[in-house]
Amino acid sequence: QARRRLRQFDVGARFSRLPLPRAAVLLPLLVRRGRLHLLLTVRSMQLRRSPGEVCFPGGKREATDKDDIDTALREAKEEVGLQPEKVEVICRLMPGIDKINNLVTPVVGFIEDTFQVTPNPDEVSEVFVVPLEYFVKPLHYKAFSYETSSGYLTRVHCFTYHDQQHKKSFKIWGLTAHFAVFLALVIFGERPTFEVDYDIDNLMSSSENYFSNLYASIYERKKSNL
């Protein structure tokens, strides 16, 4: 059922012609004790950008990558030792735009629960999983407004998840939380316990409108800077 719903939201290469630098992340789904979970990483403290922050495996596109799927799978292999052939890629969801105006495409794939993580310490300090349902029914959640560099006002989701295995709490926010929430909305098709920037009954068209407005604000800013 999750696969079927995800395929309905597949954007494919629709946004590949936009004139922004490209990046991609892998949203790795796994089934544990009958429930869908999402695998996340914590960025190494040695990294220059966003050290110690929670994110998905991923990064910037390289010249050798055929497409966004290639980028996401290559980065997941480099960061957590996930072999590309061990990922059942399902779809590409609506992209986002990060703080430095990269167009970031979320690639959704299923992995086995038995996958043995081997984090690359230069890039990843920890790996953990969160029940996907947490991103529609969280225990600890807050939101705040954020104005992008182009002046566009967006809602930022911020989740605190207490992980029993690691005996610690992880803060999941920003674009990572944005993708996790959208993934959960697509799969579960139900209203979350908090406000979102989408019309749940028209998720595809409203998510497209949200992205179009965000992109238009950046594009207008680029034009005015020329």
Coordinates of N, CA and C in Angstrom, one line a residue, residues 2-169:
A2 N 1.9 1.3 0.8 CA 2.9 2.4 0.9 C 3.5 2.6 -0.5
R3 N 4.0 1.5 -1.1 CA 4.6 1.6 -2.5 C 3.6 2.2 -3.5
R4 N 2.4 1.8 -3.4 CA 1.4 2.2 -4.4 C 1.1 3.7 -4.2
R5 N 1.0 4.2 -3.0 CA 0.7 5.6 -2.7 C 2.0 6.5 -3.1
L6 N 3.1 6.0 -2.8 CA 4.4 6.7 -3.2 C 4.5 6.9 -4.7
R7 N 4.2 5.8 -5.4 CA 4.3 5.9 -6.9 C 3.3 7.0 -7.5
Q8 N 2.2 7.2 -6.8 CA 1.3 8.2 -7.3 C 1.9 9.6 -7.1
F9 N 2.8 9.8 -6.3 CA 3.4 11.1 -6.0 C 4.8 11.2 -6.6
D10 N 5.2 10.3 -7.5 CA 6.5 10.3 -8.1 C 6.6 11.5 -9.1
V11 N 7.6 12.4 -8.9 CA 7.7 13.5 -9.8 C 8.7 13.2 -10.9
G12 N 9.4 12.1 -10.8 CA 10.4 11.7 -11.9 C 11.5 12.8 -12.1
A13 N 11.7 13.1 -13.3 CA 12.7 14.2 -13.6 C 12.1 15.5 -14.0
R14 N 10.9 15.7 -13.5 CA 10.1 16.9 -13.9 C 10.8 18.2 -13.6
F15 N 11.6 18.3 -12.5 CA 12.2 19.5 -12.1 C 13.7 19.6 -12.5
S16 N 14.1 18.7 -13.3 CA 15.6 18.6 -13.6 C 16.1 19.7 -14.4
R17 N 15.2 20.5 -15.0 CA 15.7 21.6 -15.9 C 15.8 22.9 -15.1
L18 N 15.4 23.0 -13.9 CA 15.5 24.3 -13.2 C 17.0 24.7 -13.0
P19 N 17.3 26.0 -13.2 CA 18.7 26.4 -13.1 C 19.2 26.6 -11.7
L20 N 19.2 25.6 -10.9 CA 19.8 25.6 -9.6 C 20.7 24.5 -9.4
P21 N 21.8 24.7 -8.6 CA 22.7 23.5 -8.3 C 21.9 22.4 -7.7
R22 N 22.3 21.1 -8.0 CA 21.5 20.0 -7.6 C 22.1 19.2 -6.5
A23 N 21.2 18.6 -5.7 CA 21.6 17.7 -4.6 C 20.5 16.7 -4.5
A24 N 20.7 15.6 -3.8 CA 19.7 14.6 -3.6 C 19.9 13.9 -2.3
V25 N 18.9 13.4 -1.6 CA 19.0 12.6 -0.4 C 18.2 11.4 -0.5
L26 N 18.6 10.3 0.2 CA 17.8 9.1 0.2 C 17.0 9.0 1.5
L27 N 15.7 8.7 1.3 CA 14.8 8.5 2.4 C 14.6 7.0 2.6
P28 N 15.5 6.4 3.4 CA 15.5 4.9 3.5 C 14.4 4.4 4.5
L29 N 13.4 3.7 3.9 CA 12.3 3.1 4.7 C 12.6 1.7 5.0
L30 N 12.3 1.2 6.2 CA 12.4 -0.2 6.5 C 11.2 -0.6 7.4
V31 N 10.9 -1.9 7.4 CA 9.8 -2.4 8.3 C 10.4 -3.1 9.5
R32 N 10.1 -2.6 10.6 CA 10.5 -3.2 11.9 C 9.3 -3.4 12.8
R33 N 9.2 -4.6 13.3 CA 8.1 -5.0 14.1 C 6.7 -4.6 13.5
G34 N 6.6 -4.8 12.2 CA 5.4 -4.5 11.5 C 5.1 -3.0 11.2
R35 N 6.0 -2.1 11.6 CA 5.8 -0.7 11.4 C 6.9 -0.1 10.5
L36 N 6.5 0.9 9.7 CA 7.4 1.6 8.8 C 8.3 2.5 9.7
H37 N 9.6 2.4 9.4 CA 10.6 3.3 10.1 C 11.4 4.0 9.0
L38 N 12.0 5.1 9.4 CA 12.8 5.9 8.6 C 14.2 6.0 9.2
L39 N 15.3 5.7 8.3 CA 16.6 5.8 8.8 C 17.2 7.2 8.6
L40 N 17.8 7.7 9.7 CA 18.4 9.1 9.7 C 19.9 9.0 10.2
T41 N 20.6 10.0 9.8 CA 22.0 10.1 10.3 C 22.3 11.4 11.0
V42 N 23.3 11.4 11.8 CA 23.8 12.6 12.4 C 25.1 13.0 11.8
R43 N 25.2 14.3 11.3 CA 26.4 14.7 10.6 C 27.6 14.8 11.6
S44 N 28.7 14.5 11.1 CA 30.0 14.5 11.9 C 30.2 15.9 12.3
M45 N 30.8 16.1 13.6 CA 31.1 17.4 14.1 C 32.3 18.0 13.3
Q46 N 33.0 17.2 12.5 CA 34.2 17.7 11.7 C 33.7 18.5 10.5
L47 N 32.5 18.3 10.1 CA 32.0 18.9 8.8 C 31.8 20.4 9.0
R48 N 32.1 21.1 7.9 CA 32.0 22.6 7.9 C 30.6 23.1 8.0
R49 N 29.7 22.4 7.2 CA 28.3 22.8 7.1 C 27.4 21.9 8.0
S50 N 26.6 22.6 8.8 CA 25.7 21.9 9.7 C 26.2 20.7 10.5
P51 N 27.4 20.9 11.2 CA 27.9 19.8 12.0 C 26.9 19.4 13.1
G52 N 26.8 18.1 13.3 CA 26.0 17.6 14.4 C 24.5 17.6 14.2
E53 N 24.1 18.0 13.0 CA 22.7 18.0 12.7 C 22.2 16.7 12.1
V54 N 20.9 16.4 12.3 CA 20.3 15.2 11.8 C 19.9 15.4 10.3
C55 N 20.2 14.4 9.5 CA 19.8 14.6 8.1 C 19.6 13.2 7.5
F56 N 19.3 13.1 6.2 CA 19.2 11.9 5.5 C 20.6 11.7 4.7
P57 N 20.9 10.5 4.4 CA 22.1 10.3 3.6 C 21.9 11.0 2.3
G58 N 22.9 11.8 1.9 CA 22.8 12.5 0.6 C 23.8 13.6 0.5
G59 N 23.8 14.3 -0.7 CA 24.7 15.4 -0.9 C 24.6 15.9 -2.3
K60 N 25.6 16.7 -2.7 CA 25.6 17.3 -4.0 C 25.8 16.4 -5.1
R61 N 25.2 16.7 -6.2 CA 25.4 16.0 -7.5 C 26.8 16.0 -8.0
E62 N 27.3 14.9 -8.5 CA 28.6 14.9 -9.1 C 28.5 14.7 -10.6
A63 N 29.5 15.1 -11.4 CA 29.4 15.0 -12.8 C 29.2 13.6 -13.3
T64 N 29.6 12.6 -12.5 CA 29.5 11.2 -13.0 C 28.1 10.6 -12.7
D65 N 27.3 11.4 -11.9 CA 25.9 10.9 -11.5 C 25.0 11.1 -12.7
K66 N 24.2 10.0 -13.1 CA 23.3 10.0 -14.2 C 22.1 10.9 -13.8
D67 N 21.6 10.8 -12.6 CA 20.4 11.5 -12.2 C 20.4 11.6 -10.6
D68 N 19.3 12.1 -10.1 CA 19.2 12.3 -8.7 C 19.2 11.0 -7.9
I69 N 18.7 9.9 -8.5 CA 18.7 8.6 -7.9 C 20.2 8.1 -7.7
D70 N 21.0 8.3 -8.7 CA 22.4 8.0 -8.7 C 23.1 8.8 -7.6
T71 N 22.8 10.0 -7.5 CA 23.4 10.9 -6.4 C 23.1 10.4 -5.0
A72 N 21.8 10.1 -4.8 CA 21.3 9.7 -3.5 C 21.9 8.3 -3.1
L73 N 22.0 7.4 -4.1 CA 22.5 6.0 -3.8 C 24.0 6.1 -3.6
R74 N 24.7 6.9 -4.3 CA 26.2 7.0 -4.2 C 26.5 7.6 -2.8
E75 N 25.8 8.6 -2.4 CA 26.0 9.3 -1.1 C 25.7 8.3 0.0
A76 N 24.6 7.5 -0.1 CA 24.3 6.6 1.0 C 25.3 5.5 1.1
K77 N 25.9 5.1 0.0 CA 27.0 4.1 0.1 C 28.2 4.7 0.8
E78 N 28.6 6.0 0.4 CA 29.7 6.6 1.0 C 29.6 6.9 2.5
E79 N 28.3 7.3 2.9 CA 28.1 7.7 4.2 C 27.8 6.6 5.2
V80 N 27.0 5.6 4.8 CA 26.6 4.6 5.8 C 26.9 3.2 5.3
G81 N 27.6 3.0 4.1 CA 27.9 1.7 3.6 C 26.7 0.9 3.0
L82 N 25.7 1.7 2.6 CA 24.5 1.0 2.0 C 24.8 0.8 0.5
Q83 N 24.8 -0.5 0.1 CA 25.1 -0.8 -1.3 C 23.9 -0.5 -2.1
P84 N 24.1 0.2 -3.3 CA 22.9 0.6 -4.2 C 22.0 -0.6 -4.5
E85 N 22.5 -1.8 -4.7 CA 21.7 -2.9 -5.1 C 20.8 -3.4 -3.9
K86 N 21.1 -2.9 -2.7 CA 20.3 -3.3 -1.5 C 19.1 -2.3 -1.3
V87 N 18.9 -1.4 -2.2 CA 17.9 -0.4 -2.1 C 16.8 -0.6 -3.2
E88 N 15.6 -0.8 -2.8 CA 14.5 -0.8 -3.8 C 13.9 0.6 -3.9
V89 N 14.4 1.3 -5.0 CA 14.0 2.7 -5.2 C 12.5 2.7 -5.7
I90 N 11.7 3.5 -5.0 CA 10.3 3.6 -5.3 C 10.0 4.8 -6.1
C91 N 10.5 6.0 -5.7 CA 10.1 7.2 -6.4 C 10.9 8.4 -6.0
R92 N 10.7 9.5 -6.7 CA 11.3 10.8 -6.3 C 10.1 11.7 -5.9
L93 N 10.2 12.3 -4.8 CA 9.1 13.2 -4.3 C 9.4 14.6 -4.7
M94 N 8.4 15.5 -4.4 CA 8.6 16.9 -4.7 C 9.9 17.4 -4.0
P95 N 10.7 18.2 -4.8 CA 12.0 18.6 -4.2 C 11.8 19.8 -3.2
G96 N 12.9 20.1 -2.6 CA 13.0 21.2 -1.7 C 14.2 22.1 -2.1
I97 N 14.3 23.2 -1.4 CA 15.4 24.1 -1.7 C 16.1 24.4 -0.3
D98 N 17.4 24.1 -0.3 CA 18.1 24.2 1.0 C 18.6 25.7 1.3
K99 N 19.2 25.9 2.4 CA 19.6 27.2 2.8 C 20.6 27.9 1.8
I100 N 21.3 27.1 1.0 CA 22.3 27.7 0.1 C 21.7 27.6 -1.4
N101 N 20.4 27.4 -1.4 CA 19.7 27.4 -2.7 C 20.1 26.2 -3.7
N102 N 20.4 25.1 -3.1 CA 20.5 23.8 -3.9 C 19.1 23.3 -4.0
L103 N 18.8 22.8 -5.2 CA 17.6 22.0 -5.4 C 17.8 20.6 -4.9
V104 N 17.1 20.2 -3.9 CA 17.3 18.9 -3.2 C 16.1 18.0 -3.5
T105 N 16.5 16.9 -4.2 CA 15.4 15.9 -4.5 C 15.4 14.7 -3.5
P106 N 14.3 14.4 -2.9 CA 14.2 13.3 -2.0 C 13.9 12.0 -2.8
V107 N 14.7 11.0 -2.7 CA 14.6 9.7 -3.4 C 14.1 8.7 -2.3
V108 N 13.0 8.1 -2.5 CA 12.5 7.1 -1.5 C 12.8 5.7 -1.9
G109 N 13.3 4.9 -0.9 CA 13.7 3.5 -1.2 C 13.5 2.7 0.0
F110 N 13.1 1.4 -0.2 CA 13.0 0.4 0.9 C 14.3 -0.3 1.1
I111 N 14.7 -0.5 2.3 CA 15.9 -1.3 2.6 C 15.5 -2.4 3.6
E112 N 16.3 -3.4 3.8 CA 16.1 -4.5 4.7 C 16.4 -4.0 6.1
D113 N 15.5 -4.5 7.1 CA 15.8 -4.2 8.5 C 17.1 -4.8 9.0
T114 N 17.6 -5.8 8.3 CA 18.8 -6.5 8.7 C 20.1 -5.7 8.2
F115 N 19.9 -4.6 7.5 CA 21.1 -3.9 7.0 C 22.0 -3.5 8.1
Q116 N 23.3 -3.8 8.0 CA 24.3 -3.5 9.0 C 25.0 -2.2 8.6
V117 N 24.7 -1.1 9.4 CA 25.2 0.2 9.1 C 26.8 0.3 9.4
T118 N 27.5 0.8 8.4 CA 28.9 1.1 8.7 C 29.2 2.6 8.4
P119 N 28.9 3.5 9.4 CA 29.1 4.9 9.1 C 30.5 5.3 8.8
N120 N 30.6 6.2 7.9 CA 31.9 6.8 7.5 C 32.1 8.0 8.6
P121 N 33.1 7.8 9.5 CA 33.3 8.8 10.6 C 33.6 10.2 10.2
D122 N 34.1 10.3 8.9 CA 34.4 11.7 8.4 C 33.1 12.5 8.1
E123 N 32.0 11.7 7.9 CA 30.8 12.3 7.5 C 29.6 12.1 8.5
V124 N 29.6 10.9 9.1 CA 28.5 10.5 9.9 C 28.9 10.1 11.3
S125 N 28.3 10.7 12.4 CA 28.7 10.3 13.7 C 27.7 9.2 14.3
E126 N 26.5 9.3 13.9 CA 25.5 8.3 14.4 C 24.4 8.0 13.4
V127 N 23.8 6.8 13.5 CA 22.7 6.4 12.6 C 21.6 5.9 13.5
F128 N 20.3 6.3 13.3 CA 19.2 5.8 14.1 C 17.9 5.7 13.3
V129 N 16.9 5.1 13.8 CA 15.7 5.0 13.0 C 14.5 5.5 13.9
V130 N 13.5 6.1 13.2 CA 12.3 6.7 13.8 C 11.1 6.1 13.2
P131 N 10.1 5.7 14.0 CA 8.8 5.2 13.3 C 8.3 6.3 12.5
L132 N 7.9 6.0 11.2 CA 7.4 7.0 10.3 C 6.2 7.8 10.9
E133 N 5.4 7.1 11.6 CA 4.2 7.7 12.2 C 4.5 8.9 13.1
Y134 N 5.7 8.9 13.6 CA 6.1 10.0 14.5 C 6.0 11.3 13.8
F135 N 6.1 11.3 12.5 CA 6.1 12.6 11.7 C 4.7 13.0 11.4
V136 N 3.7 12.3 11.9 CA 2.3 12.8 11.8 C 1.7 12.9 13.2
K137 N 2.2 12.1 14.2 CA 1.7 12.1 15.5 C 2.9 12.1 16.5
P138 N 3.6 13.2 16.6 CA 4.8 13.3 17.4 C 4.5 13.5 18.9
L139 N 5.4 13.1 19.8 CA 5.2 13.4 21.2 C 5.8 14.8 21.5
H140 N 6.9 15.1 20.9 CA 7.5 16.4 21.1 C 7.7 17.2 19.8
Y141 N 7.0 18.3 19.7 CA 7.0 19.0 18.4 C 6.8 20.5 18.7
K142 N 7.5 21.3 17.9 CA 7.2 22.7 17.8 C 7.5 23.2 16.4
A143 N 6.9 24.4 16.1 CA 7.1 24.9 14.8 C 7.5 26.4 14.9
F144 N 8.2 26.9 14.0 CA 8.5 28.4 14.0 C 8.5 28.8 12.5
S145 N 8.3 30.1 12.4 CA 8.4 30.7 11.0 C 9.8 31.1 10.7
Y146 N 10.1 30.9 9.4 CA 11.5 31.2 8.9 C 11.4 31.9 7.6
E147 N 12.2 33.0 7.5 CA 12.2 33.8 6.3 C 13.4 33.4 5.5
T148 N 13.2 32.9 4.3 CA 14.3 32.4 3.4 C 15.2 33.7 3.0
S149 N 16.3 33.4 2.4 CA 17.2 34.5 2.0 C 16.5 35.3 0.9
S150 N 15.5 34.7 0.3 CA 14.8 35.5 -0.8 C 13.5 36.2 -0.2
G151 N 13.4 36.1 1.1 CA 12.2 36.8 1.7 C 10.9 36.0 1.7
Y152 N 11.0 34.7 1.4 CA 9.8 33.9 1.5 C 9.6 33.3 2.9
L153 N 8.4 33.5 3.4 CA 8.1 33.0 4.8 C 7.6 31.5 4.8
T154 N 8.3 30.7 5.5 CA 7.9 29.2 5.5 C 7.8 28.8 7.0
R155 N 7.1 27.7 7.1 CA 6.9 27.1 8.5 C 8.0 26.0 8.6
V156 N 8.7 26.0 9.7 CA 9.8 25.0 10.0 C 9.3 24.1 11.1
H157 N 9.3 22.8 10.7 CA 8.9 21.8 11.7 C 10.1 21.4 12.5
C158 N 9.9 21.2 13.8 CA 11.0 20.7 14.7 C 10.5 19.6 15.6
F159 N 11.1 18.4 15.4 CA 10.7 17.3 16.3 C 11.9 16.9 17.2
T160 N 11.5 16.5 18.4 CA 12.5 15.9 19.3 C 12.1 14.5 19.5
Y161 N 13.0 13.6 19.1 CA 12.7 12.1 19.2 C 13.6 11.5 20.2
H162 N 13.0 10.8 21.2 CA 13.9 10.1 22.2 C 14.1 8.7 21.8
D163 N 15.3 8.3 21.5 CA 15.7 7.0 21.0 C 16.1 6.1 22.1
Q164 N 15.3 5.0 22.3 CA 15.6 4.1 23.4 C 16.9 3.4 23.2
Q165 N 17.2 3.0 22.0 CA 18.5 2.3 21.7 C 19.7 3.1 22.1
H166 N 19.7 4.4 21.7 CA 20.9 5.2 22.0 C 20.8 5.9 23.3
K167 N 19.6 5.8 24.0 CA 19.3 6.5 25.2 C 19.6 8.0 25.1
K168 N 19.2 8.6 24.1 CA 19.4 10.0 23.9 C 18.3 10.6 23.0
S169 N 18.2 11.9 23.0 CA 17.2 12.6 22.1 C 17.9 13.2 20.9

